[in-house]
Coordinates of C-alpha atoms and ligand atoms in Angstrom, one line a residue:
M298 CA 76.1 -120.6 -158.8
C299 CA 73.0 -118.4 -158.5
G300 CA 71.7 -116.8 -161.6
I301 CA 70.5 -113.3 -162.0
V302 CA 68.4 -111.7 -164.7
G303 CA 67.0 -108.2 -165.4
Y304 CA 64.6 -106.8 -168.0
I305 CA 63.7 -103.3 -169.1
G306 CA 61.2 -102.9 -171.9
R307 CA 57.6 -103.0 -173.1
G308 CA 57.1 -106.7 -173.0
D309 CA 55.5 -109.0 -170.4
V310 CA 58.0 -108.3 -167.6
K311 CA 57.2 -111.4 -165.5
D312 CA 57.4 -113.7 -168.5
E313 CA 60.7 -112.2 -169.6
L314 CA 62.2 -112.7 -166.1
L315 CA 60.8 -116.3 -165.6
S316 CA 62.0 -117.5 -169.0
G317 CA 65.5 -116.0 -168.4
L318 CA 65.5 -117.7 -165.0
K319 CA 64.4 -121.0 -166.5
E320 CA 67.6 -121.0 -168.5
L321 CA 69.7 -120.3 -165.4
E322 CA 67.9 -122.7 -163.1
Y323 CA 70.6 -125.3 -163.4
R324 CA 73.0 -122.9 -161.7
G325 CA 71.0 -123.0 -158.4
Y326 CA 67.6 -124.2 -157.5
D327 CA 67.2 -123.7 -153.8
S328 CA 64.8 -120.8 -154.3
A329 CA 63.9 -118.2 -156.8
G330 CA 62.3 -114.7 -156.8
I331 CA 61.4 -111.7 -158.9
A332 CA 60.7 -108.0 -158.3
L333 CA 58.8 -105.9 -161.0
M334 CA 58.6 -102.2 -161.0
E335 CA 56.0 -100.0 -162.8
Q336 CA 56.7 -96.3 -162.3
N337 CA 57.2 -96.3 -158.5
H338 CA 55.2 -99.4 -157.6
V339 CA 57.1 -102.7 -157.0
T340 CA 55.6 -106.2 -156.8
S341 CA 57.7 -109.1 -155.6
F342 CA 57.3 -112.9 -155.5
K343 CA 59.6 -115.5 -153.9
A344 CA 59.3 -119.3 -153.6
T345 CA 61.6 -122.0 -152.3
G346 CA 62.6 -125.0 -154.4
K347 CA 62.4 -125.1 -158.2
L348 CA 61.3 -122.3 -160.4
K349 CA 57.9 -123.9 -161.1
N350 CA 56.9 -123.0 -157.5
L351 CA 57.6 -119.3 -158.2
E352 CA 55.7 -119.6 -161.5
Q353 CA 52.8 -121.0 -159.6
K354 CA 52.9 -118.2 -157.0
A355 CA 53.0 -115.4 -159.6
K356 CA 50.6 -117.0 -162.1
E357 CA 47.9 -114.4 -161.7
Y358 CA 50.2 -111.4 -162.1
A359 CA 50.7 -109.7 -165.4
Q360 CA 52.6 -106.5 -166.2
D361 CA 53.2 -105.1 -169.6
G362 CA 56.2 -102.9 -169.7
G363 CA 58.5 -101.7 -167.0
I364 CA 61.5 -103.0 -165.1
G365 CA 62.2 -106.3 -163.4
I366 CA 64.9 -108.2 -161.7
G367 CA 65.1 -111.9 -160.9
H368 CA 67.2 -114.5 -159.1
T369 CA 67.7 -118.2 -158.8
R370 CA 69.6 -119.2 -155.7
W371 CA 72.2 -121.7 -154.6
A372 CA 72.5 -121.1 -150.9
T373 CA 75.8 -119.9 -149.5
H374 CA 74.7 -117.9 -146.4
G375 CA 71.5 -119.1 -144.7
K376 CA 69.2 -122.1 -145.4
P377 CA 67.1 -122.3 -148.6
T378 CA 64.1 -120.7 -147.1
E379 CA 61.7 -118.1 -148.6
L380 CA 63.1 -115.4 -146.3
N381 CA 66.6 -116.1 -147.6
A382 CA 65.4 -116.0 -151.2
H383 CA 66.2 -113.0 -153.4
P384 CA 65.2 -110.3 -154.2
H385 CA 66.0 -109.0 -150.7
Y386 CA 64.2 -105.8 -149.8
G387 CA 64.5 -102.9 -147.4
T388 CA 61.7 -100.4 -147.0
Y389 CA 61.4 -99.4 -150.7
S390 CA 64.3 -101.1 -152.5
Y391 CA 65.0 -104.5 -153.9
V392 CA 68.3 -106.3 -154.8
V393 CA 69.4 -109.5 -156.4
H394 CA 73.0 -110.6 -156.0
N395 CA 75.3 -113.4 -157.2
G396 CA 78.6 -114.0 -155.3
I397 CA 79.6 -113.3 -151.7
I398 CA 79.9 -110.2 -149.6
E399 CA 82.8 -111.0 -147.4
N400 CA 82.5 -108.1 -145.0
Y401 CA 78.7 -108.6 -144.5
V402 CA 79.0 -109.3 -140.8
E403 CA 80.6 -106.0 -140.0
L404 CA 78.2 -104.1 -142.3
K405 CA 75.3 -105.9 -140.7
K406 CA 76.4 -104.9 -137.2
E407 CA 76.8 -101.3 -138.2
L408 CA 73.4 -101.2 -139.8
E409 CA 71.8 -102.9 -136.8
A410 CA 73.3 -100.3 -134.6
Q411 CA 71.5 -97.7 -136.7
G412 CA 68.2 -99.5 -136.1
V413 CA 67.9 -101.7 -139.2
K414 CA 66.0 -105.0 -138.7
F415 CA 67.3 -107.9 -140.8
V416 CA 64.8 -110.6 -141.8
S417 CA 67.2 -113.1 -143.6
Q418 CA 70.4 -114.8 -142.7
T419 CA 72.0 -113.9 -146.0
D420 CA 75.0 -111.7 -146.8
T421 CA 72.9 -110.0 -149.6
E422 CA 70.5 -108.2 -147.4
V423 CA 73.1 -105.8 -146.2
I424 CA 73.3 -104.3 -149.7
V425 CA 69.7 -103.1 -149.8
H426 CA 69.7 -101.7 -146.3
L427 CA 73.0 -99.9 -146.9
F428 CA 71.6 -98.5 -150.1
E429 CA 68.6 -97.0 -148.3
K430 CA 70.7 -95.6 -145.5
N431 CA 73.1 -94.0 -148.1
L432 CA 70.1 -92.7 -150.0
E433 CA 68.8 -90.9 -146.8
K434 CA 72.3 -89.5 -146.2
L435 CA 73.4 -88.6 -149.8
G436 CA 70.1 -87.7 -151.4
T437 CA 70.5 -89.3 -154.8
G438 CA 70.2 -92.9 -156.0
D439 CA 73.5 -92.6 -158.0
K440 CA 75.5 -91.4 -155.0
A441 CA 73.8 -94.0 -152.7
F442 CA 74.6 -96.8 -155.1
E443 CA 78.2 -95.8 -155.6
A444 CA 78.7 -95.5 -151.8
T445 CA 77.1 -98.9 -151.3
I446 CA 79.2 -100.7 -153.8
A447 CA 82.3 -99.0 -152.4
A448 CA 81.6 -100.4 -149.0
L449 CA 81.3 -104.0 -150.2
E450 CA 84.2 -106.5 -150.2
G451 CA 84.1 -109.8 -152.0
A452 CA 83.1 -111.0 -155.4
Y453 CA 79.6 -110.2 -156.6
A454 CA 77.3 -109.0 -159.4
V455 CA 74.3 -106.9 -158.3
L456 CA 71.0 -105.6 -159.7
L457 CA 69.1 -103.1 -157.6
L458 CA 65.8 -101.1 -158.0
S459 CA 64.1 -98.7 -155.7
K460 CA 60.7 -97.1 -155.5
D461 CA 62.5 -93.9 -154.7
V462 CA 64.4 -93.9 -158.0
P463 CA 61.7 -94.8 -160.5
E464 CA 62.3 -96.2 -163.9
T465 CA 65.9 -97.1 -162.9
V466 CA 67.8 -100.3 -162.4
Y467 CA 71.4 -100.1 -161.0
F468 CA 74.0 -102.7 -161.9
A469 CA 77.4 -103.6 -160.7
R470 CA 80.0 -106.3 -161.6
F471 CA 82.8 -106.9 -159.1
G472 CA 84.2 -110.4 -159.7
S473 CA 81.0 -112.3 -160.7
P474 CA 79.8 -112.3 -164.3
L475 CA 77.1 -109.9 -165.5
M476 CA 76.2 -109.0 -169.0
L477 CA 73.9 -106.6 -170.8
G478 CA 71.9 -107.6 -173.9
R479 CA 69.9 -105.5 -176.3
N480 CA 67.9 -105.9 -179.5
G481 CA 66.3 -103.5 -181.9
K482 CA 63.0 -103.4 -180.0
Q483 CA 64.1 -101.1 -177.2
E484 CA 64.5 -103.9 -174.8
I485 CA 67.5 -104.3 -172.4
F486 CA 68.3 -107.5 -170.6
F487 CA 70.7 -108.3 -167.8
A488 CA 72.0 -111.8 -167.1
S489 CA 74.8 -113.6 -165.3
S490 CA 75.1 -116.0 -168.3
D491 CA 74.2 -115.4 -171.9
A492 CA 72.1 -118.6 -171.9
A493 CA 69.3 -116.5 -170.3
I494 CA 69.2 -114.0 -173.1
L495 CA 69.7 -116.3 -176.2
G496 CA 66.9 -115.7 -178.6
K497 CA 66.0 -112.4 -176.9
A498 CA 68.9 -110.1 -177.3
T499 CA 70.8 -109.8 -180.5
E500 CA 73.8 -108.2 -179.1
V501 CA 75.6 -108.6 -175.8
A502 CA 78.1 -106.6 -173.8
Y503 CA 80.1 -108.6 -171.2
L504 CA 80.7 -106.1 -168.4
E505 CA 84.3 -105.5 -167.4
E506 CA 85.5 -106.2 -163.9
N507 CA 84.8 -103.6 -161.1
C508 CA 82.3 -101.4 -162.8
I509 CA 78.9 -99.9 -162.1
G510 CA 76.1 -98.2 -164.1
K511 CA 72.4 -97.8 -164.4
V512 CA 69.6 -98.0 -166.9
E513 CA 67.3 -95.0 -166.5
N514 CA 64.2 -94.5 -168.7
G515 CA 65.6 -97.1 -171.1
T516 CA 69.0 -95.4 -171.5
I517 CA 72.2 -97.1 -170.3
I518 CA 74.3 -94.7 -168.2
T519 CA 77.8 -95.5 -167.1
D520 CA 79.3 -92.0 -166.2
F521 CA 80.0 -93.0 -162.6
E522 CA 83.4 -92.7 -160.9
K523 CA 83.8 -96.5 -161.4
G524 CA 81.5 -96.5 -164.4
C525 CA 81.8 -99.3 -166.9
S526 CA 83.8 -97.7 -169.7
D527 CA 82.7 -98.1 -173.3
L528 CA 80.4 -101.1 -173.5
E529 CA 81.6 -103.3 -176.3
Y530 CA 78.7 -105.1 -177.9
K531 CA 79.1 -108.4 -179.8
A532 CA 76.5 -110.3 -181.8
L533 CA 74.9 -112.9 -179.7
R534 CA 75.0 -116.2 -181.5
G535 CA 73.4 -119.5 -180.6
D536 CA 69.8 -120.5 -180.4
K537 CA 67.6 -121.6 -177.6
V538 CA 66.6 -124.9 -179.3
S539 CA 70.1 -126.2 -178.9
A540 CA 69.7 -125.9 -175.1
Q541 CA 66.4 -127.9 -174.9
K542 CA 66.2 -131.5 -174.0
G543 CA 65.1 -132.7 -177.5
G544 CA 63.2 -135.8 -176.4
F545 CA 65.7 -137.1 -173.8
R546 CA 64.7 -137.6 -170.2
F547 CA 67.4 -135.3 -168.8
F548 CA 69.8 -132.8 -170.2
M549 CA 72.6 -135.1 -168.9
E550 CA 71.3 -137.9 -171.1
K551 CA 71.1 -135.6 -174.1
E552 CA 74.6 -134.3 -173.4
I553 CA 76.0 -137.8 -173.1
Y554 CA 74.4 -138.6 -176.5
E555 CA 75.8 -135.4 -178.1
Q556 CA 79.4 -136.3 -177.3
G557 CA 80.2 -137.8 -180.7
D558 CA 79.0 -134.6 -182.4
V559 CA 80.6 -132.1 -180.1
L560 CA 83.9 -134.0 -180.3
S561 CA 83.8 -133.6 -184.1
D562 CA 83.5 -129.8 -183.5
T563 CA 86.4 -129.9 -181.0
L564 CA 88.7 -131.5 -183.6
M565 CA 87.5 -129.4 -186.5
G566 CA 90.4 -127.4 -188.1
R567 CA 92.8 -128.8 -185.5
V568 CA 93.7 -132.3 -186.7
F569 CA 95.6 -132.6 -190.0
E570 CA 97.1 -135.4 -192.0
N571 CA 100.4 -135.6 -190.0
R572 CA 100.0 -133.2 -187.1
V573 CA 97.7 -131.2 -184.9
H574 CA 97.5 -127.5 -185.4
I575 CA 96.3 -125.3 -182.5
D576 CA 96.4 -121.6 -183.4
E577 CA 96.2 -120.6 -179.8
L578 CA 99.3 -122.5 -178.9
E579 CA 101.2 -121.5 -182.1
D580 CA 100.6 -117.9 -181.1
M581 CA 102.3 -118.3 -177.7
D582 CA 106.0 -117.9 -177.0
L583 CA 106.7 -121.4 -175.6
E584 CA 110.4 -121.5 -176.2
G585 CA 111.5 -121.4 -172.6
I586 CA 108.8 -123.7 -171.4
S587 CA 110.0 -126.9 -169.8
A588 CA 107.1 -127.8 -167.4
I589 CA 103.4 -127.5 -167.1
T590 CA 101.3 -126.9 -164.0
I591 CA 97.5 -127.5 -164.3
C592 CA 94.9 -126.2 -161.9
A593 CA 91.2 -127.1 -161.9
C594 CA 88.3 -128.3 -159.8
G595 CA 86.0 -131.3 -159.9
T596 CA 85.6 -133.0 -163.2
S597 CA 87.9 -130.5 -164.8
Y598 CA 90.5 -131.6 -162.3
H599 CA 90.0 -135.2 -163.4
A600 CA 90.6 -134.1 -167.0
A601 CA 93.8 -132.3 -165.7
L602 CA 95.0 -135.4 -163.9
S603 CA 94.3 -137.7 -166.9
S604 CA 96.1 -135.3 -169.2
S605 CA 99.2 -135.2 -167.0
Y606 CA 99.8 -138.8 -168.0
L607 CA 99.5 -137.8 -171.7
F608 CA 101.8 -134.8 -171.3
E609 CA 104.4 -137.0 -169.6
H610 CA 104.0 -140.2 -171.6
V611 CA 103.6 -138.7 -175.1
A612 CA 105.2 -135.3 -174.9
K613 CA 107.8 -136.0 -172.1
I614 CA 107.1 -132.7 -170.5
K615 CA 107.0 -132.5 -166.7
T616 CA 103.4 -131.9 -165.6
D617 CA 102.0 -131.1 -162.1
V618 CA 98.3 -131.0 -161.3
V619 CA 96.9 -129.1 -158.3
I620 CA 93.4 -128.8 -157.1
A621 CA 92.7 -125.1 -157.6
S622 CA 91.3 -124.6 -154.0
E623 CA 94.5 -125.9 -152.6
F624 CA 96.9 -124.1 -154.9
R625 CA 96.8 -120.6 -153.5
Y626 CA 97.3 -121.6 -149.9
K627 CA 100.2 -123.9 -150.5
E628 CA 102.5 -121.0 -151.4
P629 CA 103.5 -122.6 -154.7
I630 CA 106.9 -122.0 -156.2
L631 CA 106.2 -120.5 -159.6
T632 CA 109.0 -120.3 -162.1
P633 CA 108.8 -118.7 -165.6
D634 CA 109.7 -122.0 -167.4
T635 CA 106.3 -123.2 -166.4
L636 CA 103.2 -122.9 -168.6
F637 CA 100.2 -122.5 -166.3
V638 CA 97.1 -124.2 -167.6
V639 CA 93.6 -123.8 -166.1
I640 CA 90.7 -126.1 -167.1
S641 CA 87.1 -125.0 -166.6
Q642 CA 83.8 -125.8 -168.2
S643 CA 82.2 -122.6 -167.0
G644 CA 85.2 -120.3 -166.9
E645 CA 83.8 -118.8 -163.7
T646 CA 84.9 -121.2 -161.0
A647 CA 86.2 -118.9 -158.2
D648 CA 88.9 -121.3 -157.0
T649 CA 90.3 -121.7 -160.5
L650 CA 90.1 -118.0 -161.2
E651 CA 92.0 -117.2 -158.0
A652 CA 94.7 -119.7 -158.8
L653 CA 95.0 -118.2 -162.3
K654 CA 95.4 -114.7 -160.8
M655 CA 98.3 -115.9 -158.7
A656 CA 100.0 -117.4 -161.7
K657 CA 99.5 -114.2 -163.7
N658 CA 100.9 -112.1 -160.9
A659 CA 103.9 -114.3 -160.8
G660 CA 104.5 -113.6 -164.4
L661 CA 103.7 -117.1 -165.8
Q662 CA 102.3 -117.6 -169.3
T663 CA 98.7 -118.8 -168.9
L664 CA 96.5 -121.0 -171.0
A665 CA 92.8 -121.8 -170.5
V666 CA 91.0 -124.9 -171.7
C667 CA 87.5 -123.6 -171.4
N668 CA 84.0 -124.1 -172.8
V669 CA 82.6 -120.6 -172.3
D670 CA 84.0 -117.8 -174.4
N671 CA 84.1 -114.4 -172.8
S672 CA 84.0 -116.0 -169.3
S673 CA 86.1 -114.5 -166.6
I674 CA 88.9 -117.1 -167.0
V675 CA 89.0 -116.7 -170.7
R676 CA 89.3 -113.0 -170.4
L677 CA 92.1 -113.2 -167.9
C678 CA 94.2 -115.9 -169.6
D679 CA 96.9 -115.1 -172.2
S680 CA 95.5 -117.6 -174.5
T681 CA 92.4 -119.9 -174.6
I682 CA 91.6 -123.1 -176.4
L683 CA 87.8 -123.3 -176.5
T684 CA 86.5 -126.8 -176.1
R685 CA 83.4 -126.2 -178.2
A686 CA 81.1 -128.5 -176.2
G687 CA 78.1 -126.1 -176.5
I688 CA 75.9 -125.2 -173.5
E689 CA 76.2 -127.9 -170.8
K690 CA 73.1 -127.8 -168.6
G691 CA 73.3 -131.0 -166.6
V692 CA 75.1 -130.2 -163.3
A693 CA 77.0 -133.4 -163.8
S694 CA 79.6 -132.6 -166.4
T695 CA 79.8 -135.0 -169.3
K696 CA 80.4 -133.6 -172.8
A697 CA 82.5 -130.8 -171.3
F698 CA 84.8 -133.4 -169.9
A699 CA 85.0 -135.3 -173.2
T700 CA 85.9 -132.2 -175.1
Q701 CA 88.5 -131.1 -172.4
M702 CA 90.1 -134.5 -172.8
A703 CA 90.2 -134.2 -176.6
V704 CA 91.8 -130.7 -176.4
L705 CA 94.3 -131.8 -173.8
W706 CA 95.3 -134.8 -175.9
M707 CA 95.8 -132.5 -178.9
C708 CA 98.0 -130.3 -176.7
A709 CA 100.1 -133.2 -175.7
L710 CA 100.6 -134.1 -179.4
F711 CA 101.4 -130.5 -180.1
F712 CA 104.1 -130.5 -177.4
A713 CA 105.5 -133.8 -178.6
R714 CA 106.0 -132.4 -182.1
K715 CA 107.3 -129.1 -180.9
N716 CA 109.8 -130.7 -178.6
G717 CA 110.8 -133.3 -181.2
V718 CA 109.7 -136.2 -179.0
A719 CA 109.5 -139.5 -180.9
C720 CA 106.0 -140.9 -180.8
D721 CA 103.8 -142.8 -183.2
M722 CA 102.1 -139.6 -184.5
D723 CA 100.2 -141.5 -187.2
A724 CA 98.6 -143.8 -184.7
E725 CA 97.8 -140.9 -182.3
L726 CA 96.2 -138.9 -185.1
K727 CA 94.2 -141.9 -186.4
A728 CA 92.9 -142.5 -182.9
L729 CA 92.1 -138.9 -182.4
R730 CA 90.1 -138.8 -185.6
H731 CA 88.2 -141.9 -184.5
L732 CA 87.2 -140.3 -181.2
P733 CA 83.7 -139.1 -182.3
K734 CA 82.9 -142.5 -183.7
V735 CA 84.2 -144.4 -180.7
T736 CA 82.2 -142.2 -178.3
A737 CA 79.0 -142.4 -180.4
E738 CA 79.3 -146.2 -180.7
A739 CA 79.9 -146.5 -176.9
L740 CA 76.2 -145.6 -176.5
R741 CA 75.4 -149.2 -177.5
H742 CA 76.0 -150.1 -173.9
H743 CA 73.1 -148.1 -172.7
E744 CA 70.4 -150.8 -172.8
K745 CA 72.6 -153.2 -170.9
I746 CA 73.5 -150.6 -168.3
K747 CA 69.8 -149.8 -167.8
R748 CA 69.3 -153.4 -166.8
L749 CA 72.4 -153.7 -164.8
S750 CA 71.8 -150.6 -162.8
K751 CA 69.1 -152.2 -160.7
R752 CA 71.8 -154.4 -159.0
Y753 CA 73.9 -151.4 -158.0
L754 CA 71.5 -149.4 -155.8
H755 CA 71.9 -150.5 -152.2
G756 CA 75.4 -151.5 -151.3
H757 CA 77.5 -149.8 -148.6
G758 CA 79.7 -148.1 -151.1
F759 CA 81.4 -148.1 -154.5
F760 CA 85.0 -148.3 -155.5
F761 CA 86.0 -147.4 -159.0
I762 CA 89.4 -148.7 -159.6
G763 CA 91.9 -148.2 -162.4
R764 CA 95.6 -147.7 -163.1
D765 CA 97.6 -145.1 -164.9
L766 CA 95.3 -142.6 -166.7
F767 CA 92.3 -144.9 -165.9
Y768 CA 92.8 -144.0 -162.2
P769 CA 91.6 -140.3 -162.8
L770 CA 88.9 -141.8 -165.0
A771 CA 87.9 -144.0 -162.1
M772 CA 87.8 -140.8 -159.9
E773 CA 85.6 -139.2 -162.5
G774 CA 83.3 -142.2 -162.5
A775 CA 83.0 -142.0 -158.7
L776 CA 82.3 -138.3 -158.8
K777 CA 79.6 -138.7 -161.4
L778 CA 77.9 -141.4 -159.3
K779 CA 78.2 -139.4 -156.0
E780 CA 76.8 -136.2 -157.3
I781 CA 73.6 -137.6 -158.8
S782 CA 72.9 -140.8 -156.9
Y783 CA 74.1 -139.6 -153.4
L784 CA 75.8 -143.0 -153.0
H785 CA 79.2 -143.1 -151.5
A786 CA 81.8 -143.8 -154.1
E787 CA 85.6 -143.5 -154.3
G788 CA 88.0 -143.6 -157.3
Y789 CA 91.1 -145.5 -156.3
P790 CA 94.3 -146.6 -157.8
A791 CA 93.8 -150.4 -158.2
G792 CA 97.2 -151.3 -156.9
E793 CA 96.5 -149.3 -153.7
M794 CA 93.4 -151.2 -152.6
K795 CA 95.5 -153.8 -150.8
H796 CA 97.1 -151.0 -148.6
G797 CA 93.9 -150.4 -146.7
P798 CA 90.6 -150.1 -148.5
I799 CA 90.3 -153.8 -149.2
A800 CA 89.4 -154.1 -145.6
L801 CA 85.9 -152.9 -146.7
A802 CA 85.4 -155.7 -149.2
D803 CA 82.4 -157.9 -148.8
S804 CA 79.4 -158.7 -151.0
E805 CA 77.9 -155.3 -150.3
L806 CA 80.9 -153.4 -151.6
F807 CA 80.5 -152.7 -155.3
T808 CA 83.7 -152.4 -157.4
V809 CA 83.7 -151.1 -160.9
A810 CA 87.0 -152.1 -162.5
L811 CA 88.4 -150.2 -165.5
M812 CA 90.5 -152.8 -167.4
P813 CA 91.9 -151.5 -170.7
K814 CA 93.6 -154.2 -172.7
S815 CA 96.4 -151.9 -173.8
Q816 CA 97.6 -151.0 -170.3
L817 CA 98.6 -153.1 -167.3
Y818 CA 95.8 -155.6 -168.0
E819 CA 97.3 -158.5 -166.2
K820 CA 98.0 -156.3 -163.1
M821 CA 94.4 -155.1 -163.1
K822 CA 93.2 -158.7 -163.2
S823 CA 95.3 -159.5 -160.1
N824 CA 93.8 -156.6 -158.3
V825 CA 90.3 -157.6 -159.2
E826 CA 91.0 -161.1 -158.2
E827 CA 92.1 -159.9 -154.7
L828 CA 88.7 -158.2 -154.3
S829 CA 86.9 -161.2 -155.8
A830 CA 88.5 -163.4 -153.2
R831 CA 86.9 -161.2 -150.5
D832 CA 83.5 -161.6 -152.1
A833 CA 83.2 -158.0 -153.4
T834 CA 80.5 -157.5 -156.0
I835 CA 82.4 -156.7 -159.1
L836 CA 81.5 -155.1 -162.5
T837 CA 84.3 -155.2 -165.0
I838 CA 84.6 -152.9 -168.0
A839 CA 87.0 -154.9 -170.1
P840 CA 87.5 -156.3 -173.5
E841 CA 86.3 -159.8 -172.4
I842 CA 84.0 -161.6 -170.0
L843 CA 85.9 -162.5 -166.9
D844 CA 83.4 -164.8 -165.3
N845 CA 85.9 -166.4 -163.0
I846 CA 86.5 -163.2 -161.1
A847 CA 83.6 -160.8 -161.6
D848 CA 79.8 -160.7 -161.3
D849 CA 78.9 -158.4 -164.2
F850 CA 80.6 -157.4 -167.4
L851 CA 80.5 -154.6 -169.9
V852 CA 82.6 -155.7 -172.8
I853 CA 84.3 -152.9 -174.6
D854 CA 86.0 -153.1 -178.0
E855 CA 89.7 -153.9 -178.4
H856 CA 90.5 -150.6 -180.1
G857 CA 94.3 -151.0 -180.0
H858 CA 94.7 -147.4 -178.7
V859 CA 94.5 -146.5 -175.1
M860 CA 92.6 -143.3 -175.6
S861 CA 89.8 -145.1 -177.5
E862 CA 89.4 -147.4 -174.6
Y863 CA 89.4 -144.3 -172.3
F864 CA 86.6 -142.6 -174.2
E865 CA 84.5 -145.7 -174.5
M866 CA 84.8 -146.3 -170.7
M867 CA 84.1 -142.7 -170.0
V868 CA 80.7 -143.1 -171.7
V869 CA 80.0 -146.3 -169.9
L870 CA 80.6 -144.6 -166.5
Q871 CA 78.5 -141.6 -167.4
L872 CA 75.6 -143.9 -168.4
L873 CA 76.0 -146.1 -165.3
S874 CA 75.8 -143.2 -162.9
M875 CA 72.8 -141.7 -164.7
E876 CA 70.8 -144.9 -164.7
V877 CA 71.5 -145.6 -161.0
A878 CA 70.4 -142.1 -160.2
I879 CA 67.3 -142.4 -162.3
R880 CA 66.3 -145.7 -160.6
L881 CA 66.8 -144.0 -157.2
G882 CA 64.3 -141.3 -158.4
N883 CA 66.7 -138.4 -158.3
D884 CA 66.7 -135.3 -160.3
V885 CA 69.7 -136.0 -162.4
D886 CA 70.0 -132.5 -163.9
M887 CA 69.7 -130.7 -160.6
P888 CA 71.1 -132.9 -157.9
R889 CA 70.6 -131.7 -154.3
N890 CA 73.1 -129.2 -152.8
L891 CA 74.9 -128.6 -156.0
A892 CA 75.1 -125.8 -158.6
K893 CA 76.5 -125.8 -162.1
S894 CA 79.2 -123.2 -161.7
V895 CA 80.7 -122.5 -158.3
T896 CA 81.6 -118.8 -158.1
V897 CA 82.4 -118.8 -154.4
E898 CA 85.5 -120.0 -152.7
Ligands
LIG916 C1 81.1 -131.9 -162.5 O1 80.3 -132.9 -162.7 C2 80.9 -131.1 -161.3 N1 79.5 -130.7 -161.2 C3 81.9 -130.1 -160.8 O2 82.8 -130.9 -160.1 C4 82.7 -129.2 -161.8 O3 83.4 -130.0 -162.7 C5 83.6 -128.2 -161.0 O4 82.8 -127.4 -160.2 C6 84.4 -127.4 -161.9 O5 83.7 -126.6 -162.7 P1 84.3 -125.8 -164.0 O6 84.8 -126.9 -164.9 O7 83.1 -125.0 -164.6 O8 85.4 -125.0 -163.5

């Protein structure tokens, strides 16, 4: 959600900022902007829409050496207009910001009373005016920045530069991620995600919470009252190439195709002859644990829900799942016999992070299933199992979901063994090892789905139906379709349709039925028949052609293990939503109104 970058060095400042923003564009693409400072002269460009509009606007400009800050926006306060785009400016200072200033209304009123004129509707603009007022009052940039940050409430990361404080960029991290990269070429980079500095910085320091600092004449200075204490640099691994589309039409398509490979990485060193071994769980003290509560949002929530069936079926451990944004307001009863698990691709989702803080404050043991090492959630949790999906750029999560499910399945097997629950461990492990193959082979459906998709563009809605752990998978199928095709879709328990939603059934209602052979197959058939009798248009994903009850069929393998069916159907649903969205002409990777990581409540 929003991306920020900064650059200090002798290179082409504009190019450095734009290439960093390019890597973060998937986080927000309502508008973008940059400000470049050379001694005490600042030039700024802003444009609405995608980054290419900003590139176009700034194309004539070149600046070798200096300081720059940049931003790509997902609108929270105010429409996606140019005036609301960052950097926001006062008379001589410029700021980029990620997060939310919760007390901006009061601050704005105070500043307006002092004669400040605001031009945007954003919360961000108060920062820059407050800084200038403080500078007038306090006389130095350092004091002004400290006082400004002290007045802000909320969660945010900020970069600020000012003509009155030449050769300096101020930074602050309070609740939103910010990191500092460097290399041996006297270049310093700022970014809200390391994707922006891969291939540029060789070392990165992830700033701790609640700290400020500045870079002045190329030197990083942190001796402020709330200065970031010793910056701990780590080698920055990963290359840019792995984050490129590699011949696919969209990142989402590439990420769907990568799932077999990333699942192999996820399983590596964790699945053995007769057991799973997860270091991160072995290291925890789980003796008194008799229940699990899982919190997550969106797709990660669907992984959580699916896994709750596994924890209860396979490991016989009581498992509750709560949507993270609901958790903190329901005054949950938290007891120390509960392991608190959060699931997050980004590790930065504000709702999940807040739920995690509550659980920590209540003294619960906490475990993250996360894709981004060093993210806020990872740093806060007692232990983390990394999903190893690699950078996921498509806003619609695919490979992150696949790897979350693999990790959670392994966790269920870990608890089954630990608690001495009888289960056919050999069959489970065999199916687990086959996962990369099953997922890769599921891509064979792609051509048929491309053809089929043209029949599923203009109905009055979709129902994705399933039972047991195929119900959360149905919810995930519906979410995928909604977010990239903008068609209305619901994931529903198949047995519940007759209690109301079947009233919607007619030939314009599309139903996608998930029908695994190994689970409640006959019951699913009856539910599909009920819809068929009301003339609903039905696509079955089943191990056979059911031409007496459905219109279209995607025939999956009879794997003999429910999780293999789950993963094959998962790929089918991902491809279906993508092909429908492509036919509708949508930008699959950057769907309207969305952002990759949601760092506001
Ligand atoms: C997934 O397709 C979505 N874009 C979204 O629901 C996402 O899963 C959710 O925002 C949670 O994100 P996280 O996994 O990074 O915490």
